[in-house]
Coordinates of N, CA and C in Angstrom, one line a residue:
M1 N 2.9 66.3 -17.0 CA 2.3 65.4 -16.0 C 1.0 66.1 -15.5
V2 N -0.1 65.4 -15.4 CA -1.4 66.0 -15.0 C -1.3 66.3 -13.5
P3 N -2.1 67.3 -13.1 CA -2.1 67.7 -11.6 C -2.3 66.5 -10.7
G4 N -3.3 65.6 -10.9 CA -3.5 64.5 -10.0 C -2.3 63.6 -9.9
T5 N -1.7 63.3 -11.0 CA -0.5 62.4 -11.0 C 0.6 63.1 -10.3
R6 N 0.8 64.4 -10.5 CA 1.9 65.1 -9.9 C 1.7 65.1 -8.4
R7 N 0.4 65.3 -7.9 CA 0.2 65.3 -6.5 C 0.5 64.0 -5.9
K8 N 0.2 62.9 -6.5 CA 0.5 61.6 -6.0 C 2.0 61.4 -5.9
W9 N 2.8 61.9 -6.9 CA 4.2 61.8 -6.8 C 4.8 62.6 -5.6
Q10 N 4.2 63.7 -5.4 CA 4.7 64.6 -4.3 C 4.4 63.9 -3.0
I11 N 3.2 63.3 -2.8 CA 2.9 62.7 -1.6 C 3.8 61.4 -1.4
G12 N 4.0 60.7 -2.4 CA 4.8 59.5 -2.3 C 6.3 59.8 -2.0
M13 N 6.8 60.8 -2.6 CA 8.2 61.2 -2.3 C 8.3 61.8 -0.9
G14 N 7.2 62.5 -0.5 CA 7.2 63.1 0.8 C 7.2 62.0 1.9
I15 N 6.7 60.9 1.6 CA 6.7 59.8 2.6 C 8.0 59.0 2.5
V16 N 8.5 58.6 1.3 CA 9.6 57.7 1.2 C 10.9 58.4 1.4
A17 N 11.0 59.7 1.0 CA 12.3 60.4 1.2 C 12.8 60.5 2.6
P18 N 11.9 60.9 3.6 CA 12.4 60.9 5.0 C 12.8 59.5 5.5
I19 N 12.1 58.5 5.0 CA 12.5 57.1 5.4 C 13.9 56.8 4.9
C20 N 14.2 57.2 3.6 CA 15.6 57.0 3.1 C 16.6 57.7 3.9
F21 N 16.3 59.0 4.3 CA 17.2 59.8 5.0 C 17.5 59.1 6.4
L22 N 16.5 58.6 7.0 CA 16.7 57.9 8.3 C 17.5 56.6 8.1
M23 N 17.3 55.9 7.0 CA 18.0 54.7 6.7 C 19.5 55.1 6.5
G24 N 19.8 56.2 5.9 CA 21.2 56.6 5.7 C 21.8 56.9 7.1
I25 N 21.1 57.6 8.0 CA 21.6 57.9 9.3 C 21.9 56.5 10.0
G26 N 20.9 55.6 9.9 CA 21.1 54.3 10.5 C 22.3 53.5 10.0
A27 N 22.6 53.6 8.7 CA 23.7 53.0 8.1 C 25.0 53.5 8.6
A28 N 25.0 54.8 9.0 CA 26.2 55.4 9.5 C 26.4 55.2 11.0
R29 N 25.3 55.0 11.7 CA 25.4 54.9 13.2 C 25.3 53.4 13.7
V30 N 24.7 52.5 12.9 CA 24.5 51.2 13.4 C 25.4 50.2 12.8
A31 N 26.1 49.4 13.5 CA 27.1 48.4 13.0 C 26.3 47.3 12.4
I32 N 26.6 47.0 11.1 CA 26.0 45.9 10.3 C 27.1 45.0 9.8
A33 N 26.8 43.7 9.8 CA 27.8 42.8 9.3 C 28.1 43.1 7.9
P34 N 29.4 43.2 7.5 CA 29.8 43.6 6.1 C 29.1 42.9 5.0
E35 N 29.0 41.5 5.2 CA 28.4 40.8 4.1 C 26.9 41.1 3.9
L36 N 26.2 41.3 5.0 CA 24.8 41.7 5.0 C 24.6 43.0 4.4
F37 N 25.5 44.0 4.9 CA 25.4 45.3 4.3 C 25.6 45.4 2.8
G38 N 26.6 44.5 2.4 CA 26.9 44.5 0.9 C 25.7 44.0 0.1
W39 N 25.0 43.0 0.6 CA 23.9 42.5 -0.2 C 22.7 43.4 -0.1
L40 N 22.5 44.0 1.1 CA 21.4 45.0 1.2 C 21.6 46.2 0.3
S41 N 22.9 46.6 0.2 CA 23.2 47.7 -0.7 C 23.0 47.4 -2.2
A42 N 23.4 46.2 -2.6 CA 23.3 45.8 -3.9 C 21.8 45.7 -4.3
I43 N 21.0 45.1 -3.5 CA 19.6 45.0 -3.7 C 18.9 46.4 -3.8
G44 N 19.3 47.3 -2.9 CA 18.8 48.6 -2.9 C 19.2 49.4 -4.2
I45 N 20.4 49.2 -4.7 CA 20.9 49.8 -5.9 C 20.0 49.4 -7.1
V46 N 19.8 48.1 -7.2 CA 19.1 47.6 -8.3 C 17.6 48.1 -8.3
F47 N 17.0 48.0 -7.1 CA 15.7 48.5 -6.9 C 15.5 50.0 -7.3
A48 N 16.5 50.8 -6.8 CA 16.4 52.2 -7.2 C 16.7 52.5 -8.6
A49 N 17.4 51.6 -9.3 CA 17.8 51.8 -10.7 C 16.6 51.5 -11.6
S50 N 15.7 50.7 -11.2 CA 14.6 50.2 -12.0 C 13.8 51.2 -12.7
P51 N 13.3 52.3 -12.0 CA 12.5 53.3 -12.7 C 13.2 54.0 -13.8
S52 N 14.5 54.3 -13.5 CA 15.3 55.0 -14.5 C 15.5 54.2 -15.8
L53 N 15.8 52.9 -15.6 CA 16.1 52.0 -16.8 C 14.8 51.8 -17.6
W54 N 13.7 51.5 -16.8 CA 12.4 51.3 -17.5 C 11.9 52.6 -18.2
G55 N 12.2 53.7 -17.6 CA 11.7 55.0 -18.2 C 12.4 55.2 -19.5
V56 N 13.7 54.9 -19.6 CA 14.4 55.1 -20.9 C 13.8 54.1 -21.9
V57 N 13.6 52.9 -21.5 CA 13.0 51.9 -22.5 C 11.6 52.4 -23.0
R58 N 10.8 52.9 -22.1 CA 9.5 53.4 -22.5 C 9.5 54.5 -23.5
V59 N 10.4 55.4 -23.3 CA 10.5 56.6 -24.2 C 11.3 56.3 -25.5
Y60 N 12.4 55.7 -25.3 CA 13.3 55.5 -26.5 C 12.9 54.3 -27.3
G61 N 12.3 53.3 -26.7 CA 12.0 52.0 -27.4 C 13.2 51.1 -27.1
V62 N 12.9 49.8 -27.2 CA 13.9 48.8 -26.9 C 15.1 48.9 -27.9
R63 N 14.8 49.1 -29.2 CA 15.9 49.1 -30.2 C 17.0 50.2 -29.9
L64 N 16.6 51.3 -29.3 CA 17.6 52.3 -29.0 C 18.0 52.2 -27.5
A65 N 17.0 52.0 -26.6 CA 17.3 52.0 -25.2 C 18.3 50.8 -24.8
L66 N 18.1 49.6 -25.4 CA 18.9 48.5 -24.9 C 20.4 48.7 -25.2
P67 N 20.7 49.1 -26.5 CA 22.2 49.3 -26.7 C 22.7 50.5 -25.9
L68 N 21.9 51.5 -25.7 CA 22.3 52.7 -24.9 C 22.6 52.3 -23.5
L69 N 21.7 51.6 -22.9 CA 21.9 51.2 -21.4 C 23.0 50.2 -21.3
V70 N 23.0 49.2 -22.1 CA 24.1 48.2 -22.1 C 25.4 48.8 -22.3
G71 N 25.5 49.7 -23.3 CA 26.7 50.4 -23.6 C 27.2 51.2 -22.4
L72 N 26.3 52.0 -21.8 CA 26.7 52.8 -20.6 C 27.1 51.9 -19.5
G73 N 26.4 50.7 -19.3 CA 26.8 49.8 -18.2 C 28.2 49.2 -18.4
V74 N 28.5 48.8 -19.7 CA 29.8 48.2 -20.0 C 30.9 49.3 -19.8
Y75 N 30.5 50.5 -20.3 CA 31.4 51.6 -20.2 C 31.8 51.9 -18.7
A76 N 30.8 51.8 -17.8 CA 31.0 52.1 -16.4 C 31.9 51.0 -15.8
L77 N 31.7 49.7 -16.2 CA 32.5 48.6 -15.7 C 33.9 48.7 -16.1
V78 N 34.1 49.1 -17.4 CA 35.5 49.2 -18.0 C 36.2 50.3 -17.3
I79 N 35.6 51.5 -17.2 CA 36.3 52.6 -16.6 C 36.6 52.4 -15.2
E80 N 35.7 51.8 -14.5 CA 35.9 51.5 -13.0 C 37.0 50.5 -12.9
S81 N 37.1 49.5 -13.8 CA 38.2 48.5 -13.7 C 39.5 49.1 -14.0
I82 N 39.5 50.0 -15.0 CA 40.8 50.7 -15.3 C 41.2 51.5 -14.1
G83 N 40.2 52.2 -13.5 CA 40.5 53.0 -12.3 C 41.1 52.2 -11.1
V84 N 40.6 51.0 -10.9 CA 41.1 50.1 -9.8 C 42.5 49.6 -10.1
T85 N 42.8 49.3 -11.4 CA 44.1 48.7 -11.7 C 45.2 49.7 -12.0
T86 N 44.8 50.9 -12.5 CA 45.8 51.9 -12.8 C 45.8 53.2 -12.0
G87 N 44.6 53.5 -11.4 CA 44.5 54.7 -10.7 C 44.0 55.9 -11.5
F88 N 43.8 55.6 -12.8 CA 43.3 56.7 -13.7 C 41.8 56.3 -14.1
P89 N 40.9 57.3 -14.1 CA 41.1 58.7 -13.9 C 40.7 59.2 -12.5
Y90 N 40.4 58.3 -11.6 CA 39.8 58.8 -10.3 C 40.9 58.9 -9.2
G91 N 42.1 58.4 -9.4 CA 43.0 58.3 -8.4 C 43.1 56.9 -7.8
A92 N 44.2 56.5 -7.3 CA 44.3 55.1 -6.8 C 43.3 54.8 -5.7
F93 N 42.5 53.8 -5.9 CA 41.5 53.4 -4.9 C 41.2 51.9 -5.1
D94 N 40.5 51.4 -4.1 CA 40.1 50.0 -4.2 C 38.9 49.7 -3.3
Y95 N 38.1 48.8 -3.8 CA 36.9 48.3 -3.0 C 37.5 47.5 -1.9
R96 N 36.8 47.6 -0.7 CA 37.2 46.9 0.5 C 36.4 45.7 0.8
G97 N 35.9 45.0 -0.2 CA 35.2 43.8 0.0 C 33.8 43.9 0.6
A98 N 33.3 45.2 0.6 CA 32.0 45.4 1.2 C 30.8 45.0 0.3
M99 N 31.1 45.1 -1.0 CA 30.1 44.8 -2.0 C 30.3 43.5 -2.6
P100 N 29.2 42.7 -2.8 CA 29.4 41.3 -3.3 C 29.6 41.2 -4.8
G101 N 30.2 40.1 -5.2 CA 30.2 39.7 -6.7 C 31.1 40.6 -7.5
E102 N 32.4 40.7 -7.3 CA 33.2 41.5 -8.1 C 33.5 40.9 -9.5
V103 N 33.3 41.7 -10.5 CA 33.5 41.3 -11.9 C 35.0 41.2 -12.2
F104 N 35.5 40.0 -12.6 CA 37.0 39.8 -12.8 C 37.8 40.1 -11.5
G105 N 37.1 40.0 -10.4 CA 37.9 40.3 -9.1 C 38.2 41.8 -8.9
L106 N 37.6 42.7 -9.7 CA 38.0 44.1 -9.7 C 36.9 45.0 -9.1
V107 N 35.7 45.0 -9.7 CA 34.7 45.9 -9.3 C 33.3 45.2 -9.1
P108 N 32.5 45.6 -8.2 CA 31.2 44.9 -8.0 C 30.3 45.0 -9.3
W109 N 29.5 43.9 -9.5 CA 28.6 43.9 -10.6 C 27.5 44.9 -10.5
S110 N 27.3 45.5 -9.4 CA 26.3 46.5 -9.2 C 26.7 47.9 -9.7
V111 N 27.9 48.1 -10.1 CA 28.4 49.4 -10.5 C 27.5 50.0 -11.6
P112 N 27.2 49.3 -12.7 CA 26.4 49.9 -13.7 C 25.0 50.3 -13.2
F113 N 24.5 49.5 -12.3 CA 23.1 49.9 -11.8 C 23.2 51.1 -10.9
A114 N 24.3 51.4 -10.4 CA 24.5 52.6 -9.5 C 24.8 53.8 -10.4
W115 N 25.6 53.7 -11.4 CA 26.1 54.8 -12.2 C 25.2 55.2 -13.3
V116 N 24.7 54.3 -14.1 CA 23.8 54.6 -15.2 C 22.6 55.4 -14.9
P117 N 21.8 55.0 -13.8 CA 20.7 55.8 -13.4 C 21.0 57.3 -13.1
L118 N 22.2 57.5 -12.5 CA 22.6 58.9 -12.2 C 22.8 59.7 -13.5
V119 N 23.4 59.0 -14.5 CA 23.5 59.7 -15.8 C 22.2 60.0 -16.4
V120 N 21.3 59.0 -16.4 CA 19.9 59.2 -16.9 C 19.2 60.3 -16.2
A121 N 19.2 60.3 -14.9 CA 18.5 61.3 -14.1 C 19.1 62.7 -14.4
A122 N 20.4 62.8 -14.5 CA 21.1 64.1 -14.7 C 20.6 64.6 -16.1
R123 N 20.6 63.7 -17.1 CA 20.1 64.1 -18.4 C 18.7 64.5 -18.4
A124 N 17.8 63.8 -17.7 CA 16.4 64.2 -17.6 C 16.2 65.6 -17.0
V125 N 16.9 65.9 -16.0 CA 16.8 67.2 -15.4 C 17.4 68.3 -16.3
A126 N 18.5 68.0 -17.0 CA 19.1 68.9 -17.9 C 18.2 69.2 -19.0
E127 N 17.4 68.3 -19.5 CA 16.4 68.5 -20.6 C 15.4 69.5 -20.2
R128 N 15.1 69.6 -18.9 CA 14.1 70.6 -18.4 C 14.7 72.0 -18.1
I129 N 16.0 72.1 -18.2 CA 16.7 73.3 -17.9 C 16.9 74.1 -19.2
S130 N 17.2 73.4 -20.3 CA 17.5 74.2 -21.5 C 17.2 73.3 -22.7
A131 N 16.9 73.9 -23.9 CA 16.7 73.2 -25.1 C 18.0 73.1 -25.9
S132 N 19.0 73.8 -25.4 CA 20.3 73.8 -26.1 C 21.1 72.5 -25.6
E133 N 21.6 71.8 -26.6 CA 22.4 70.6 -26.2 C 23.7 71.0 -25.5
T134 N 24.2 72.1 -25.8 CA 25.5 72.5 -25.1 C 25.1 72.8 -23.6
W135 N 24.0 73.5 -23.3 CA 23.7 73.8 -22.0 C 23.2 72.5 -21.2
R136 N 22.5 71.7 -22.0 CA 22.1 70.4 -21.4 C 23.4 69.6 -20.9
W137 N 24.4 69.6 -21.8 CA 25.6 68.9 -21.5 C 26.2 69.4 -20.2
M138 N 26.3 70.7 -20.1 CA 26.9 71.4 -18.9 C 26.1 71.1 -17.7
A139 N 24.8 71.3 -17.8 CA 23.9 71.1 -16.6 C 23.9 69.6 -16.1
A140 N 23.9 68.7 -17.1 CA 23.9 67.3 -16.7 C 25.2 66.9 -16.0
L141 N 26.3 67.4 -16.5 CA 27.6 67.2 -15.9 C 27.7 67.8 -14.5
L142 N 27.2 69.0 -14.4 CA 27.2 69.6 -13.0 C 26.4 68.8 -12.0
L143 N 25.3 68.3 -12.4 CA 24.4 67.5 -11.5 C 25.1 66.2 -11.2
L144 N 25.7 65.5 -12.2 CA 26.4 64.2 -12.0 C 27.5 64.4 -11.0
V145 N 28.3 65.4 -11.1 CA 29.4 65.6 -10.2 C 28.9 66.0 -8.8
G146 N 27.8 66.7 -8.8 CA 27.1 67.1 -7.6 C 26.7 65.9 -6.8
F147 N 26.1 64.9 -7.6 CA 25.7 63.6 -6.9 C 26.9 63.0 -6.2
D148 N 28.1 63.0 -6.9 CA 29.2 62.3 -6.4 C 29.8 63.0 -5.2
L149 N 29.7 64.4 -5.2 CA 30.1 65.1 -4.0 C 29.4 64.7 -2.7
V150 N 28.2 64.1 -2.9 CA 27.5 63.6 -1.7 C 27.8 62.2 -1.5
F151 N 27.8 61.3 -2.6 CA 28.0 59.9 -2.4 C 29.4 59.5 -1.9
D152 N 30.4 60.0 -2.6 CA 31.7 59.5 -2.4 C 32.2 59.6 -0.9
P153 N 32.1 60.8 -0.3 CA 32.6 60.9 1.1 C 31.8 59.9 2.0
G154 N 30.5 59.7 1.8 CA 29.8 58.7 2.6 C 30.3 57.3 2.4
A155 N 30.5 56.9 1.1 CA 31.0 55.6 0.8 C 32.4 55.3 1.5
V156 N 33.2 56.4 1.5 CA 34.5 56.2 2.1 C 34.3 56.1 3.6
A157 N 33.4 56.9 4.2 CA 33.2 56.8 5.6 C 32.6 55.5 6.0
L158 N 31.8 54.8 5.2 CA 31.2 53.5 5.5 C 32.2 52.4 5.2
G159 N 33.3 52.7 4.5 CA 34.3 51.6 4.2 C 34.0 50.8 3.0
I160 N 33.2 51.4 2.1 CA 32.8 50.7 0.9 C 34.0 50.7 -0.1
W161 N 34.7 51.8 -0.2 CA 36.0 51.9 -0.9 C 36.9 52.9 -0.2
S162 N 38.1 53.0 -0.6 CA 39.0 53.9 0.0 C 40.1 54.3 -1.0
Y163 N 40.6 55.6 -0.9 CA 41.6 56.1 -1.8 C 43.0 55.9 -1.1
Q164 N 43.9 55.4 -1.8 CA 45.2 55.1 -1.1 C 45.9 56.3 -0.6
A165 N 45.8 57.4 -1.2 CA 46.4 58.6 -0.7 C 45.5 59.5 0.1
G166 N 44.3 59.1 0.3 CA 43.4 59.9 1.0 C 43.0 61.1 0.1
G167 N 42.5 62.1 0.7 CA 42.1 63.3 0.0 C 41.5 64.4 0.8
W168 N 41.5 65.6 0.3 CA 41.1 66.8 1.0 C 39.6 66.8 1.3
Y169 N 38.8 66.2 0.5 CA 37.4 66.2 0.7 C 36.9 65.0 1.4
H170 N 37.1 65.0 2.7 CA 36.6 63.8 3.5 C 37.2 62.5 3.0
G171 N 38.5 62.5 2.7 CA 39.1 61.3 2.2 C 39.1 61.1 0.8
V172 N 38.5 62.0 0.0 CA 38.3 61.9 -1.4 C 39.2 62.9 -2.1
P173 N 40.1 62.4 -3.1 CA 41.0 63.4 -3.7 C 40.3 64.1 -4.9
W174 N 40.9 65.2 -5.3 CA 40.4 66.0 -6.4 C 40.4 65.2 -7.7
T175 N 41.3 64.3 -7.8 CA 41.3 63.5 -9.1 C 40.0 62.7 -9.3
N176 N 39.4 62.3 -8.2 CA 38.1 61.6 -8.4 C 37.1 62.4 -9.1
F177 N 37.0 63.7 -8.8 CA 36.0 64.6 -9.4 C 36.4 64.9 -10.9
F178 N 37.7 64.9 -11.1 CA 38.2 65.0 -12.5 C 37.7 63.8 -13.3
G179 N 37.8 62.7 -12.7 CA 37.4 61.4 -13.3 C 35.9 61.4 -13.6
W180 N 35.1 61.9 -12.7 CA 33.7 62.0 -13.0 C 33.4 63.0 -14.1
C181 N 34.1 64.1 -14.1 CA 33.9 65.1 -15.2 C 34.3 64.5 -16.5
L182 N 35.4 63.7 -16.6 CA 35.8 63.2 -17.8 C 34.8 62.1 -18.3
T183 N 34.5 61.1 -17.4 CA 33.7 60.0 -17.9 C 32.3 60.4 -18.1
G184 N 31.8 61.3 -17.3 CA 30.4 61.8 -17.5 C 30.3 62.7 -18.7
G185 N 31.3 63.5 -18.9 CA 31.4 64.4 -20.1 C 31.3 63.6 -21.4
I186 N 32.0 62.5 -21.4 CA 32.0 61.6 -22.6 C 30.6 61.0 -22.8
A187 N 30.0 60.5 -21.7 CA 28.7 59.9 -21.8 C 27.7 60.8 -22.3
F188 N 27.7 62.1 -21.8 CA 26.7 63.0 -22.2 C 26.9 63.5 -23.6
A189 N 28.2 63.6 -24.0 CA 28.5 64.0 -25.4 C 27.9 63.0 -26.4
L190 N 27.9 61.8 -26.0 CA 27.5 60.7 -26.9 C 26.0 60.4 -26.8
W191 N 25.3 61.1 -25.9 CA 23.9 60.8 -25.7 C 23.1 61.1 -27.0
P192 N 22.1 60.2 -27.3 CA 21.4 60.4 -28.6 C 20.6 61.7 -28.6
K193 N 20.8 62.4 -29.7 CA 20.1 63.7 -29.9 C 18.8 63.6 -30.5
A194 N 18.0 64.7 -30.5 CA 16.7 64.8 -31.1 C 15.8 63.6 -30.7
R195 N 15.8 63.3 -29.5 CA 14.9 62.3 -28.9 C 13.8 62.9 -28.0
P196 N 12.7 62.2 -27.8 CA 11.7 62.7 -26.8 C 12.3 62.9 -25.4
R197 N 11.8 63.9 -24.7 CA 12.3 64.1 -23.4 C 12.0 63.0 -22.5
L198 N 13.0 62.7 -21.6 CA 12.8 61.6 -20.6 C 11.8 62.0 -19.6
P199 N 11.0 61.0 -19.1 CA 10.0 61.3 -18.1 C 10.5 61.6 -16.7
L200 N 9.7 62.2 -15.9 CA 10.0 62.6 -14.5 C 10.4 61.4 -13.7
K201 N 9.8 60.2 -13.9 CA 10.0 59.1 -13.1 C 11.4 58.5 -13.1
V202 N 12.2 58.8 -14.2 CA 13.6 58.3 -14.2 C 14.5 58.9 -13.2
S203 N 14.0 60.0 -12.6 CA 14.8 60.7 -11.5 C 14.5 60.2 -10.1
V204 N 13.4 59.4 -10.0 CA 13.0 59.0 -8.6 C 14.0 58.2 -7.9
G205 N 14.5 57.1 -8.5 CA 15.5 56.3 -7.9 C 16.8 57.1 -7.4
P206 N 17.4 57.8 -8.4 CA 18.6 58.6 -8.0 C 18.3 59.6 -6.9
A207 N 17.1 60.2 -7.0 CA 16.7 61.2 -5.9 C 16.7 60.5 -4.6
L208 N 16.1 59.3 -4.5 CA 16.1 58.6 -3.2 C 17.5 58.2 -2.8
M209 N 18.3 57.8 -3.8 CA 19.7 57.5 -3.4 C 20.4 58.7 -2.9
L210 N 20.1 59.9 -3.5 CA 20.7 61.1 -3.0 C 20.3 61.4 -1.5
V211 N 19.0 61.2 -1.2 CA 18.5 61.5 0.1 C 19.2 60.5 1.1
F212 N 19.3 59.2 0.7 CA 19.9 58.2 1.5 C 21.4 58.6 1.9
W213 N 22.1 59.0 0.9 CA 23.5 59.4 1.2 C 23.6 60.8 1.9
M214 N 22.6 61.6 1.8 CA 22.6 62.8 2.7 C 22.4 62.3 4.1
G215 N 21.6 61.3 4.3 CA 21.4 60.8 5.7 C 22.7 60.2 6.2
V216 N 23.5 59.5 5.3 CA 24.8 59.0 5.7 C 25.7 60.2 6.1
A217 N 25.7 61.2 5.3 CA 26.5 62.4 5.6 C 26.1 63.0 7.0
A218 N 24.8 63.1 7.2 CA 24.3 63.6 8.5 C 24.8 62.7 9.7
G219 N 24.7 61.4 9.5 CA 25.1 60.4 10.5 C 26.5 60.4 10.8
E220 N 27.3 60.7 9.8 CA 28.8 60.7 9.9 C 29.3 62.1 10.3
G221 N 28.4 63.1 10.3 CA 28.9 64.5 10.7 C 29.6 65.1 9.5
L222 N 29.3 64.8 8.3 CA 29.9 65.4 7.1 C 29.0 66.6 6.6
A223 N 29.3 67.8 7.1 CA 28.4 68.9 6.9 C 28.4 69.3 5.4
L224 N 29.6 69.4 4.8 CA 29.7 69.9 3.4 C 28.9 69.0 2.4
P225 N 29.2 67.7 2.4 CA 28.4 66.8 1.5 C 26.9 67.0 1.8
L226 N 26.5 67.1 3.0 CA 25.0 67.3 3.3 C 24.5 68.6 2.7
L227 N 25.3 69.7 2.8 CA 24.8 70.9 2.2 C 24.8 70.8 0.6
V228 N 25.8 70.2 0.1 CA 25.8 69.9 -1.4 C 24.6 69.2 -1.8
G229 N 24.2 68.2 -1.0 CA 23.0 67.4 -1.3 C 21.8 68.3 -1.4
F230 N 21.6 69.2 -0.4 CA 20.5 70.1 -0.5 C 20.6 71.0 -1.7
G231 N 21.8 71.4 -2.1 CA 21.9 72.2 -3.3 C 21.5 71.5 -4.6
V232 N 22.0 70.3 -4.7 CA 21.7 69.5 -5.9 C 20.2 69.1 -5.9
G233 N 19.7 68.8 -4.8 CA 18.2 68.5 -4.7 C 17.4 69.7 -5.1
S234 N 17.8 70.8 -4.6 CA 17.0 72.0 -4.8 C 17.0 72.4 -6.3
L235 N 18.2 72.3 -6.9 CA 18.3 72.6 -8.3 C 17.5 71.6 -9.2
A236 N 17.5 70.4 -8.8 CA 16.7 69.4 -9.6 C 15.2 69.6 -9.4
L237 N 14.8 69.8 -8.2 CA 13.4 70.1 -7.9 C 12.9 71.3 -8.6
R238 N 13.7 72.3 -8.6 CA 13.2 73.6 -9.3 C 13.1 73.4 -10.8
A239 N 14.0 72.7 -11.4 CA 14.0 72.4 -12.8 C 12.8 71.5 -13.1
L240 N 12.5 70.5 -12.3 CA 11.4 69.6 -12.6 C 10.1 70.3 -12.3
Y241 N 10.0 71.1 -11.3 CA 8.7 71.8 -11.0 C 8.4 72.8 -12.1
R242 N 9.3 73.5 -12.7 CA 9.1 74.4 -13.7 C 8.3 73.8 -14.9
T243 N 8.6 72.5 -15.1 CA 8.0 71.8 -16.2 C 6.7 71.2 -15.8
T244 N 6.6 70.5 -14.7 CA 5.4 69.8 -14.3 C 4.3 70.8 -13.9
A245 N 4.7 72.0 -13.5 CA 3.7 73.0 -13.1 C 3.0 73.7 -14.3
R246 N 3.5 73.5 -15.5 CA 2.9 74.1 -16.6 C 1.6 73.4 -17.0

């Protein structure tokens, strides 16, 4: 990325990120009608996903990107549906009607738009950490689970979903993170190899999502998820800066 473009990205993120953080605090502190909250969330998820999905198409081309993204999206819906009906691999949980348009009456249609960009962003950052596919796999998985350590407690606190048995991590059980390790590990293991590196812009949407949920954590008084968010963000920024600064 050329210096002028990099500077514009830095200024843009410096303006938008604090707004997302304040929106997260507002979501935690201000009572919003459930139906309105659900639609606003769905629209925000799709909007945030767009740079990630388009970035993959630009770099990989339609012939590879389309089956990859559709496959990941279907994978996310299937795994989430299995999780809701059987409790595996995340632990017994259910959506509480906060998100609109459940597919087959099980999971919201927005699930792929929320999960796939996180996978893409984690892969993009991992590609800047190491040239080794083994290390990329490990780094991407660490980042993906790190994202969820921030998102999941906030979603439980806002009543988007709940775990039937509760959990030690602000209402989230350890099985949920096992599930993210398992599903994310499979996705990264099957990621196309020997492809051009994904661009920086694919991480923008997930980064803003992370900041939003850090705001939720701050608004709900969830100190540990907030600290994890700073850790994940710092790791990603350092990896990205090492490349863009060259």
